[in-house]
Tab-separated table of C-alpha atoms in Angstrom:
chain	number	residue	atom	x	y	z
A	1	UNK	CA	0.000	0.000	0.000
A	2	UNK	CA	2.846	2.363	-0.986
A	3	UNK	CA	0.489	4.730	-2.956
A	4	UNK	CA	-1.065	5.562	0.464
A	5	UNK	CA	0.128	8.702	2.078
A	6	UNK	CA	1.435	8.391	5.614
A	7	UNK	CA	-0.197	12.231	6.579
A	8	UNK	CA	-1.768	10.516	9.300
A	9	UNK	CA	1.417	9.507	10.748
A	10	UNK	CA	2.405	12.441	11.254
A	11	UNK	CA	-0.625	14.012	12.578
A	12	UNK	CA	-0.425	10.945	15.560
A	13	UNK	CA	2.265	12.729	17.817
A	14	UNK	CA	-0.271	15.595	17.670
A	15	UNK	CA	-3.662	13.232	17.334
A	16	UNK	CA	-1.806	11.964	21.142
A	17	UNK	CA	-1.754	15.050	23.120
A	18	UNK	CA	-5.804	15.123	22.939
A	19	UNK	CA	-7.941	12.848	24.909
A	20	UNK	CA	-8.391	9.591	23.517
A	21	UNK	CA	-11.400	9.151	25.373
A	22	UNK	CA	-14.149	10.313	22.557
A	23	UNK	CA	-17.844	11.101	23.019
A	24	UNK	CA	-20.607	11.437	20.255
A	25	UNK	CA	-21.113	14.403	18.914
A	26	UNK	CA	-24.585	15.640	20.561
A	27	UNK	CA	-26.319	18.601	19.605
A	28	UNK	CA	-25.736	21.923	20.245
A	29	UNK	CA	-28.363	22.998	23.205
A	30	UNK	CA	-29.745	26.412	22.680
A	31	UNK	CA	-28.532	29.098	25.257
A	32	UNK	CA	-30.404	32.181	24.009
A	33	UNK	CA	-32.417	33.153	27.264
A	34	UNK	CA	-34.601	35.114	25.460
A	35	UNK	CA	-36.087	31.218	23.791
A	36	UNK	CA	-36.336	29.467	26.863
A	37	UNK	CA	-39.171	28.162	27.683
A	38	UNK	CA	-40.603	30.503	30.409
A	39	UNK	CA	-42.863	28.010	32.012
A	40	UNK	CA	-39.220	26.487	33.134
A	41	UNK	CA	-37.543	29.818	34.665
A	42	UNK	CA	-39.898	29.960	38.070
A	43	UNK	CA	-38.389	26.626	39.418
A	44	UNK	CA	-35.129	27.153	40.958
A	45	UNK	CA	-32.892	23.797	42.146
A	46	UNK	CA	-33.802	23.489	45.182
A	47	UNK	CA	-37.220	23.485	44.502
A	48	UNK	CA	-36.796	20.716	41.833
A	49	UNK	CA	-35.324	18.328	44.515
A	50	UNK	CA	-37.465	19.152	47.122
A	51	UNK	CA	-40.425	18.564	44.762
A	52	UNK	CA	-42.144	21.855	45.129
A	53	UNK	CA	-42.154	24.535	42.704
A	54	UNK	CA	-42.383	28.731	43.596
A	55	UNK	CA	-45.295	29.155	41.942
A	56	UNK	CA	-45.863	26.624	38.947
A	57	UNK	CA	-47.135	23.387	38.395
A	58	UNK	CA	-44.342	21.177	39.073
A	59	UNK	CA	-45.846	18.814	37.008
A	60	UNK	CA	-45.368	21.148	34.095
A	61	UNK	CA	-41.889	20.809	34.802
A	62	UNK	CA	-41.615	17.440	34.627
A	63	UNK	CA	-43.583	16.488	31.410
A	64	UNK	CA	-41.294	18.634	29.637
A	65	UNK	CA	-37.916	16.949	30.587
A	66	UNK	CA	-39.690	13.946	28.762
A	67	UNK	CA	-39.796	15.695	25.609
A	68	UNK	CA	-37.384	13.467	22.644
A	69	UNK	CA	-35.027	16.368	21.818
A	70	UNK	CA	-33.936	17.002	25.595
A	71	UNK	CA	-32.916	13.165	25.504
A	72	UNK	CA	-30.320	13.583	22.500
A	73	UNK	CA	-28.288	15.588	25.281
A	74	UNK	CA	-27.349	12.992	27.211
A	75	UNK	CA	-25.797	9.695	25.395
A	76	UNK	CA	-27.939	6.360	26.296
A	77	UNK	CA	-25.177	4.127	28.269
A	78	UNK	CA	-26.807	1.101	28.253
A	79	UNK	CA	-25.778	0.566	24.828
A	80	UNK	CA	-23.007	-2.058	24.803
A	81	UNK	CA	-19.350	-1.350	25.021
A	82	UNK	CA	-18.622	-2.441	21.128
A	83	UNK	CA	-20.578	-0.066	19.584
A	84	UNK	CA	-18.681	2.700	21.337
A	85	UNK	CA	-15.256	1.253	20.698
A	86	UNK	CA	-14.352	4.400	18.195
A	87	UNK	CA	-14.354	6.657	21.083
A	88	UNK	CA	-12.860	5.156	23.402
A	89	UNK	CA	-9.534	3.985	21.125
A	90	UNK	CA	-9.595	0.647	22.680
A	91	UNK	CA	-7.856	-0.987	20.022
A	92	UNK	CA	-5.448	-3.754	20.139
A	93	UNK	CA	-2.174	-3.533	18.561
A	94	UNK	CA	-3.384	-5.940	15.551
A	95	UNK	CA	-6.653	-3.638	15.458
A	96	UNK	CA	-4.564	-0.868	15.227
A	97	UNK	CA	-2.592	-1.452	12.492
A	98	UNK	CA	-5.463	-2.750	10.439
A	99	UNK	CA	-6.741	0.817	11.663
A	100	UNK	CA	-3.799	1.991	10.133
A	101	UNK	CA	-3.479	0.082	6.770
A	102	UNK	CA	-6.607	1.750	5.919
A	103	UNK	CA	-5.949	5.300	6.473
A	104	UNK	CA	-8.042	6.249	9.722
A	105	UNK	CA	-6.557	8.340	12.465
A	106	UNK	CA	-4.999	6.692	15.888
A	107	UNK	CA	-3.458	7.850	18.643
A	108	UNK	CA	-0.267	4.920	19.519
A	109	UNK	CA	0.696	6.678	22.801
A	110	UNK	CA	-1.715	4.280	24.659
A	111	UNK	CA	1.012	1.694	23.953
A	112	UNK	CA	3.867	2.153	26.364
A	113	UNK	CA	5.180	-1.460	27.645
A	114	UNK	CA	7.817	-2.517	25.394
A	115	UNK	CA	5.869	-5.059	24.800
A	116	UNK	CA	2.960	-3.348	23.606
A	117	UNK	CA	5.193	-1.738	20.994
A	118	UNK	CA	7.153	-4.436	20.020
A	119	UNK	CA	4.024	-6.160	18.966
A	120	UNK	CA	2.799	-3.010	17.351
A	121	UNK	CA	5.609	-3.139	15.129
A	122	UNK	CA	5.674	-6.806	14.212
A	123	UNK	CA	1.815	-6.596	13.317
A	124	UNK	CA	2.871	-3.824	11.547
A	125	UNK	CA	5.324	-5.727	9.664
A	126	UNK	CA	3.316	-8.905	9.176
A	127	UNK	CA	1.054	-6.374	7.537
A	128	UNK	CA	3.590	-5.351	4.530
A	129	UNK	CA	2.726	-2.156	4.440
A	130	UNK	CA	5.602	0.290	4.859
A	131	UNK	CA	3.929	3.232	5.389
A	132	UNK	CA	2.642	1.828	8.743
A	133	UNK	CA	6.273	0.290	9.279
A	134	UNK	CA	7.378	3.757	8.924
A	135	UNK	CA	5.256	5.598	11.306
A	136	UNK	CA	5.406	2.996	13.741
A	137	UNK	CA	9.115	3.120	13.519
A	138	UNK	CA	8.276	7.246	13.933
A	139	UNK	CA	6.810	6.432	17.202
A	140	UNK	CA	9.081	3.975	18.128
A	141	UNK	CA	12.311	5.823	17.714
A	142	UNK	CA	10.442	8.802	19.702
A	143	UNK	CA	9.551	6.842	22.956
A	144	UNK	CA	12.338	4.277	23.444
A	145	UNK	CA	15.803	4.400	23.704
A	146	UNK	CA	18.601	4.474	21.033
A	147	UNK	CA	19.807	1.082	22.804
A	148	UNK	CA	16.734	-0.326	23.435
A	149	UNK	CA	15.586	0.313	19.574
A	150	UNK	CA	18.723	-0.819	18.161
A	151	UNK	CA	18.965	-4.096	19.930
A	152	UNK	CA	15.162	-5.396	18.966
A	153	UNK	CA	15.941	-4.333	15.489
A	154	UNK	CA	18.709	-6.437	14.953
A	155	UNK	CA	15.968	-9.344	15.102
A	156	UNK	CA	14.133	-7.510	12.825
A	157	UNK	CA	15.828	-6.870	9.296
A	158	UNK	CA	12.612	-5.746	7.606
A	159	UNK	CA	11.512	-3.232	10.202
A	160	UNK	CA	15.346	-2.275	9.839
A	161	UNK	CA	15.734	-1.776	6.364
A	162	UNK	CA	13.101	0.939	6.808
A	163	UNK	CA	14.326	2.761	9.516
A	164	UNK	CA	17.533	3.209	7.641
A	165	UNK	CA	15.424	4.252	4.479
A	166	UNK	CA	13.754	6.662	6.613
A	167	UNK	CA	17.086	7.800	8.199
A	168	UNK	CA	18.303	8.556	5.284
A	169	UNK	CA	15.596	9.860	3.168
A	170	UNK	CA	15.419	12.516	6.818
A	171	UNK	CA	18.772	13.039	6.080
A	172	UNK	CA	19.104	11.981	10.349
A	173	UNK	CA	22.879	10.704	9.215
A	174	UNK	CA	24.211	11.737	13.035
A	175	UNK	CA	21.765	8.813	14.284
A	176	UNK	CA	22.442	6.690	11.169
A	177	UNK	CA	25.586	6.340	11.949
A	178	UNK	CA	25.146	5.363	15.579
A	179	UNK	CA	22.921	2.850	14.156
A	180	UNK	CA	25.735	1.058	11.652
A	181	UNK	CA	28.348	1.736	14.625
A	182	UNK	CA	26.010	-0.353	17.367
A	183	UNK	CA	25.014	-3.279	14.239
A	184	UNK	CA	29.126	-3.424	13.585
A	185	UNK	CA	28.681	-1.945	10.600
A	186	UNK	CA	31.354	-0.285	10.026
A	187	UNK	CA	32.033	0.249	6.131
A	188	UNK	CA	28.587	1.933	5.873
A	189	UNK	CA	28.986	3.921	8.443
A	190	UNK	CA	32.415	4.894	7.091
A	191	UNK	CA	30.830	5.354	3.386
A	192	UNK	CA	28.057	8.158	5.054
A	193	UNK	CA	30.746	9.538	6.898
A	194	UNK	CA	32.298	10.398	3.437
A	195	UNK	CA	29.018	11.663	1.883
A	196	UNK	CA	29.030	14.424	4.029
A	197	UNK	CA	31.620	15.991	1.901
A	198	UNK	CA	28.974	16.720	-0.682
A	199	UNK	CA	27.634	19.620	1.540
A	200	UNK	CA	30.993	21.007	2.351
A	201	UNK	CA	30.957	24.342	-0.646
A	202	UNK	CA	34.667	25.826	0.751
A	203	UNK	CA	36.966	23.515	-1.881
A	204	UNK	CA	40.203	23.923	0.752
A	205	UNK	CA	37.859	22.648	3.637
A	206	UNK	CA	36.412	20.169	1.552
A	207	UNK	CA	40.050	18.880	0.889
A	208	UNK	CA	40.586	18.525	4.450
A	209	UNK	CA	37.679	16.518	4.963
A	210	UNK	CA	38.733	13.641	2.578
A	211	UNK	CA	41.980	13.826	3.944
A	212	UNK	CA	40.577	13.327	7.238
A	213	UNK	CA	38.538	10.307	6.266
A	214	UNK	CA	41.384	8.498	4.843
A	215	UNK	CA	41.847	7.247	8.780
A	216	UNK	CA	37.660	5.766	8.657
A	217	UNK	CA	37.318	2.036	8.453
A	218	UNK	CA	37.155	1.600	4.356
A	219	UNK	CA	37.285	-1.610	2.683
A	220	UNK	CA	40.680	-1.404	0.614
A	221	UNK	CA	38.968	-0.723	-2.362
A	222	UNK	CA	36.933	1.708	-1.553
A	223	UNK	CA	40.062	3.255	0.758
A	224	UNK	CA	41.737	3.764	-2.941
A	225	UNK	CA	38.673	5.886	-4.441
A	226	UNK	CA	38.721	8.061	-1.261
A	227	UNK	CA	42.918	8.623	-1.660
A	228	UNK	CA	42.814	9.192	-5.365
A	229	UNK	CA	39.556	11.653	-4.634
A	230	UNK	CA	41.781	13.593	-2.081
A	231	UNK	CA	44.857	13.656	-4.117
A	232	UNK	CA	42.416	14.993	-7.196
A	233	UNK	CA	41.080	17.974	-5.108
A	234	UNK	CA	44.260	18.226	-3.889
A	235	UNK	CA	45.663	18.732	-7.155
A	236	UNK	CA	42.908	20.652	-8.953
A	237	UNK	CA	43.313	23.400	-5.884
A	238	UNK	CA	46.912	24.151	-6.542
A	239	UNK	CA	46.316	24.410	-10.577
A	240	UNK	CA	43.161	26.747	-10.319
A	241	UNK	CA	45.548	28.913	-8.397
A	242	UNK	CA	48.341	28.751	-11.066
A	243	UNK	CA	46.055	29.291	-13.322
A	244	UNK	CA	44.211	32.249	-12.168
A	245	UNK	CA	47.905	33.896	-11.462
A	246	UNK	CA	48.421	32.817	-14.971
A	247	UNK	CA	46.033	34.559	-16.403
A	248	UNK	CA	46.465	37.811	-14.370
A	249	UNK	CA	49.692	38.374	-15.895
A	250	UNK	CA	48.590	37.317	-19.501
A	251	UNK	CA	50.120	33.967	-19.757
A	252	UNK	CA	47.104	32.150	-20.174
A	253	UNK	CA	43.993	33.240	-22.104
A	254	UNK	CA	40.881	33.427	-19.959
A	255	UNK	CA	39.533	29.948	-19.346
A	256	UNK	CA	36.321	28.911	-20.330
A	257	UNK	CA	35.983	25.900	-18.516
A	258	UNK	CA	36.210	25.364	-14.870
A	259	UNK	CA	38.245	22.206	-13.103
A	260	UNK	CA	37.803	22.735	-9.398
A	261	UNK	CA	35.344	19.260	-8.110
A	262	UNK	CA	35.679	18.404	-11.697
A	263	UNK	CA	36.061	14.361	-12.292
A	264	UNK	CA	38.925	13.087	-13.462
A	265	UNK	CA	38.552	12.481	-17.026
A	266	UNK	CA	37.278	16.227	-17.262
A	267	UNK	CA	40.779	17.011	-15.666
A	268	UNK	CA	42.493	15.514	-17.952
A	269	UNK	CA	40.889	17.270	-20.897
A	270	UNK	CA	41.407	20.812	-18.975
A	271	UNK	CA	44.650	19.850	-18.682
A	272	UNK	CA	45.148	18.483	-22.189
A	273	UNK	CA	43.574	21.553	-23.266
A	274	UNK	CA	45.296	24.035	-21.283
A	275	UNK	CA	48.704	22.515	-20.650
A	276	UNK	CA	49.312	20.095	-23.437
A	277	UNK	CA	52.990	20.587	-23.874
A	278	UNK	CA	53.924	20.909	-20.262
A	279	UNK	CA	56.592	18.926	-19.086
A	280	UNK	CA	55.433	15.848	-16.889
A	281	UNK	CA	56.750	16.773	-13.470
A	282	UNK	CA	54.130	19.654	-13.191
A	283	UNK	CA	50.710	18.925	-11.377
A	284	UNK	CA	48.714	20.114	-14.887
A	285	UNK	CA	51.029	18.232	-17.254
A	286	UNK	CA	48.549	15.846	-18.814
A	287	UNK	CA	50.963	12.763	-18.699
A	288	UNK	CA	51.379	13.221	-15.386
A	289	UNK	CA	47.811	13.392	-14.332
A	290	UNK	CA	47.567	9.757	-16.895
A	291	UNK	CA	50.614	8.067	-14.818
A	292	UNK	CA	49.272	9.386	-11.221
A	293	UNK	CA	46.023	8.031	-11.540
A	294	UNK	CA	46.704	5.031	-14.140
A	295	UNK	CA	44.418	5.770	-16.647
A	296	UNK	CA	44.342	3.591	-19.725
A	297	UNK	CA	45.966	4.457	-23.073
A	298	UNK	CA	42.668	4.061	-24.287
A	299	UNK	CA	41.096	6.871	-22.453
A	300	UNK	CA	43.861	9.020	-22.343
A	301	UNK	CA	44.003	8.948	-26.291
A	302	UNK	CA	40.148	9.621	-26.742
A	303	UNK	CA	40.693	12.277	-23.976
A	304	UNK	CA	43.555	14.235	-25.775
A	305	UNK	CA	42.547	13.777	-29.264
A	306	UNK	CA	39.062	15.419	-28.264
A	307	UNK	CA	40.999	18.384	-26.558
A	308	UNK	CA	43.290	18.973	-29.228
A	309	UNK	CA	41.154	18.515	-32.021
A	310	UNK	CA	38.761	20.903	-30.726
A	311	UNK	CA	41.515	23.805	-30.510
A	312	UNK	CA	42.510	22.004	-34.720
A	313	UNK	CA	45.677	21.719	-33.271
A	314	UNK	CA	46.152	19.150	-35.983
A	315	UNK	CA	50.090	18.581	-35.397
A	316	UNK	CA	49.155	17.126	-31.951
A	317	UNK	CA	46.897	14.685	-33.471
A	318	UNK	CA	48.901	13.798	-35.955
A	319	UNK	CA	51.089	12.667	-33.777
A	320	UNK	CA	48.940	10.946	-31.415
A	321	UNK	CA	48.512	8.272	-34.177
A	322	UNK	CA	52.189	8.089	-34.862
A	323	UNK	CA	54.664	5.875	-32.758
A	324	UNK	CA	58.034	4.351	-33.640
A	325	UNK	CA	59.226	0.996	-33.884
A	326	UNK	CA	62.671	-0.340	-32.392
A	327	UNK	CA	63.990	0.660	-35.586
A	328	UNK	CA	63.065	4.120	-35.478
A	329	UNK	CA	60.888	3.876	-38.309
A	330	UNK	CA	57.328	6.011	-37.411
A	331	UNK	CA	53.804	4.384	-38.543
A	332	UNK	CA	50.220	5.515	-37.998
A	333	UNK	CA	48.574	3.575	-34.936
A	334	UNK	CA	45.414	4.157	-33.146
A	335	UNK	CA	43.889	2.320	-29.705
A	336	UNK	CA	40.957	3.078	-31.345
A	337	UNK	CA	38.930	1.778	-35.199
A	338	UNK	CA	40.044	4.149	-37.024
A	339	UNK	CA	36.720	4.101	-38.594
A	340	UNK	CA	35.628	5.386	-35.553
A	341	UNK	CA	38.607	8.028	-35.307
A	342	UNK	CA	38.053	9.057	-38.761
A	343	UNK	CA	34.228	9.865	-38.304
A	344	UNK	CA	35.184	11.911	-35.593
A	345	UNK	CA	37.488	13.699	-37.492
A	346	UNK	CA	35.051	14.108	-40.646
A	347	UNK	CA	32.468	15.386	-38.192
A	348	UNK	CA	34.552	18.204	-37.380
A	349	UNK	CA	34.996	19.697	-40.916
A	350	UNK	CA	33.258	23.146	-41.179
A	351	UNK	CA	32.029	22.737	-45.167
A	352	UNK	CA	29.305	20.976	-45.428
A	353	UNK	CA	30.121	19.988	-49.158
A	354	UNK	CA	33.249	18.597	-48.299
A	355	UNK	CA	32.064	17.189	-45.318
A	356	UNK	CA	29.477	14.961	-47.041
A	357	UNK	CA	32.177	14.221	-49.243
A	358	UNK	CA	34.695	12.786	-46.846
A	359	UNK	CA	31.768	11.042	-44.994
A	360	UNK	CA	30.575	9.252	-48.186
A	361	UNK	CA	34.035	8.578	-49.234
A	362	UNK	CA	35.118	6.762	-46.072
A	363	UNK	CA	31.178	5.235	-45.680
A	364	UNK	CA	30.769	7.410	-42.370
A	365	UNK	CA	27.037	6.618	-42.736
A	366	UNK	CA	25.705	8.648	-39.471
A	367	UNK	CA	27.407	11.429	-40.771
A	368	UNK	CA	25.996	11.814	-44.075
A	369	UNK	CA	22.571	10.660	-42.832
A	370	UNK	CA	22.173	13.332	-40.060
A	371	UNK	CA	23.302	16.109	-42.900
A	372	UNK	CA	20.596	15.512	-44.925
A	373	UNK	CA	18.517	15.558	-42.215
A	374	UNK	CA	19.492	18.620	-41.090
A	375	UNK	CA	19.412	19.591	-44.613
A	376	UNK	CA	15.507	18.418	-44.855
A	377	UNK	CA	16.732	16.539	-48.350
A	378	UNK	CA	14.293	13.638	-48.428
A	379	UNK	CA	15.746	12.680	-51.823
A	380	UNK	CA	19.565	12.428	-51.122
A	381	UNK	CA	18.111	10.341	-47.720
A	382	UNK	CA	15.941	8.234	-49.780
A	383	UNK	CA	18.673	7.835	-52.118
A	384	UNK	CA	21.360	6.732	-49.431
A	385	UNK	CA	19.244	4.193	-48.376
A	386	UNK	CA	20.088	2.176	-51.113
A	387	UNK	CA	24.081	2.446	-50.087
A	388	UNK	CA	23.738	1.257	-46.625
A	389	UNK	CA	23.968	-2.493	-46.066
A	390	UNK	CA	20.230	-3.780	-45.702
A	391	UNK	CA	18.689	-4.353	-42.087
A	392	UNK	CA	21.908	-2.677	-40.794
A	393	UNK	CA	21.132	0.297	-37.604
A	394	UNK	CA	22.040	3.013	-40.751
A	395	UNK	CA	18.972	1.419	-42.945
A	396	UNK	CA	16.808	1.268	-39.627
A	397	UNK	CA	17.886	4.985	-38.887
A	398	UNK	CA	17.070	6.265	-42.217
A	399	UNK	CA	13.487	4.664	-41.998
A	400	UNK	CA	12.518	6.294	-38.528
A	401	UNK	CA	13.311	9.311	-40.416
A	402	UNK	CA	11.454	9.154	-44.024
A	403	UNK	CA	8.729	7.764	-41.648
A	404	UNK	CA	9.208	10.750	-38.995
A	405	UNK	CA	6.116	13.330	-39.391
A	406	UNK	CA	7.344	16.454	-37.263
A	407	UNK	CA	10.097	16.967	-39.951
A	408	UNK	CA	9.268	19.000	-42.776
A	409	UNK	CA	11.247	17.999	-45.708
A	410	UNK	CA	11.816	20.398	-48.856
A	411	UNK	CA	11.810	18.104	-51.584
């Protein structure tokens, strides 16, 4: 019943401070004086219980006590206690819950043994409904100790699993981690510890933080993220300030790009972008950012090649595909297709006549499809079809667009 909202829950602290005790609602009785029945204001108490009146029939008096609408003031109490079970909140625990499941207000402060509550929860539970888990757990984690709580939890894994939902979803992380610290959990509670860096804006205090959860209980993987995630701030701190002093004194045009909390692949394009030919025992050279965090050859050669081709510093990616042999002779070499390479490359021409050119030449399909479709030539792109290889994604692609009605072709 997760589509149920748990408003009530809420409302239950407050629903608690009121008396639980109900009555039925009875009419309001009339206290205008000037409608009273004046046959009624000559008798004054006494004379009611001494049975005489001060000048009326007492008689009068007593007929109209009798009347049906005077009765609805007082309730009848003969009726049995059942039917009056809705004011009084004498519920069980089971009744409660199924009170509960179905979205009608209770008060849960009437249950204060231990046991009581315990067996609030598990009913709650055996119910599989987690917004009651969750406001029970509300209540719970209100009126019983952190020890007490902790300990009959560990018993109970479902009713746990919500309470650290709930914790965390509250963003309660100082009693979170008092809960993973008393269940021996120690990675987790290491792994929020870290989180807490997300809120930390101040990059040089931020950098202190990390450093100062290298010491927390991490499994040794996750003890090598947190390092290399120090020594990354770390590093992106001190070149932001060379930079900026940089490009106070002209030595660096203005950047467009920024670096600081910046992953590391898009430090290694800054750095390819902005330092390129720096020598490798400088914190922004990009080889040395490659050989301090071991990234692939792979990465590091889709990385640079995007950064330099962007500036069409073509000389650096020339040479990005050349290496020499043991001979010294040079040859043309790629990690990558160079299919895939060479699309990239064709994509990057400004013409569009030569790029459609170079793209049909070298069978760059995407390319020459999405020009015509940016074109609107539904001709050319009909034509193409014909040149891709038949149930291929090109052939598929070209369909979805001759097909496509919210483009509005010229031809």
């Amino acid at each position: 019943m997760v589509g149920r909202g748990i408003s009530w829950s809420v409302n239950e602290t407050a629903a608690s401070n009121q008396r639980t005790d109900r009555e039925p609602a009875f009419p309001k009785i009339n206290t205008d004086t000037s409608t009273t029945n004046k046959s009624l204001s000559g008798y004054s108490l006494s004379s009611l219980f001494k049975g005489k009146t001060k000048g009326g029939n007492f008689q009068q008096f007593t007929d109209s006590l009798t009347d049906s609408s005077l009765r609805l003031y007082a309730p009848e109490l003969r009726k049995p206690k059942s039917e009056y079970k809705d004011y009084i909140s004498d519920w069980s625990p089971e009744e409660t819950v199924q009170r509960m499941q179905h979205g009608k207000a209770v008060s849960l402060e009437k249950f204060r043994s231990l046991q009581d509550k315990l067996l609030l929860l598990d009913f709650s539970v055996s119910a599989n409904d987690g917004n009651v888990i969750t406001a029970v757990l509300i209540y719970l984690k209100r009126t019983l100790s952190k020890e007490v709580l902790f300990r009959e939890l560990q018993s109970r894994q479902t009713a746990l699993r919500h309470l650290i939902c709930y914790l965390r979803e509250s963003r309660d992380h100082r009693l979170l981690q008092e809960l993973f610290r008393a269940l021996g959990r120690t990675e987790d509670e290491a792994l929020l510890k870290y989180k807490e860096h997300l809120s930390i804006a101040d990059e040089n205090k931020r950098r202190d933080f990390l450093k100062s959860c290298l010491s927390l209980p991490f499994s040794p993987e996750d003890l090598a993220l947190v390092q290399d995630h120090y020594t990354l701030l770390e590093r992106q701190i001190i070149i932001e300030a060379t930079d900026r002093q940089a490009e106070r004194g002209g030595k660096l045009p203005t950047k467009t790009m920024p670096i600081l909390n910046m992953s590391l692949i898009t430090t290694l394009y800054y750095c390819c972008f902005y330092h390129y030919s720096e020598a490798e025992n400088t914190f922004s050279s990009p080889l040395n950012v490659r050989h301090t965090f071991k990234i692939s050859e792979k990465q590091f050669f889709v990385t640079a090649l995007a950064a330099r081709a962007e500036l069409k510093e073509w000389s650096d990616v020339d040479a990005l595909f050349t290496c020499r042999n043991w001979l010294g002779f040079t040859k043309k070499k790629s990690p990558l297709s160079f299919q895939r390479v060479l699309q990239d490359y064709v994509a990057l021409v400004d013409d569009a006549e030569l790029r459609i050119t170079l793209a049909q030449k070298h069978k760059c399909h995407d390319i020459v499809i999405n020009i015509y479709r940016d074109l609107k030539d539904r001709q050319q792109l009909l034509g193409y079809r014909g040149k891709v290889e038949m149930g291929s994604a090109e052939e598929r692609k070209i369909d979805e667009l001759l097909t496509n009605q919210q483009i509005r072709w010229k031809n």
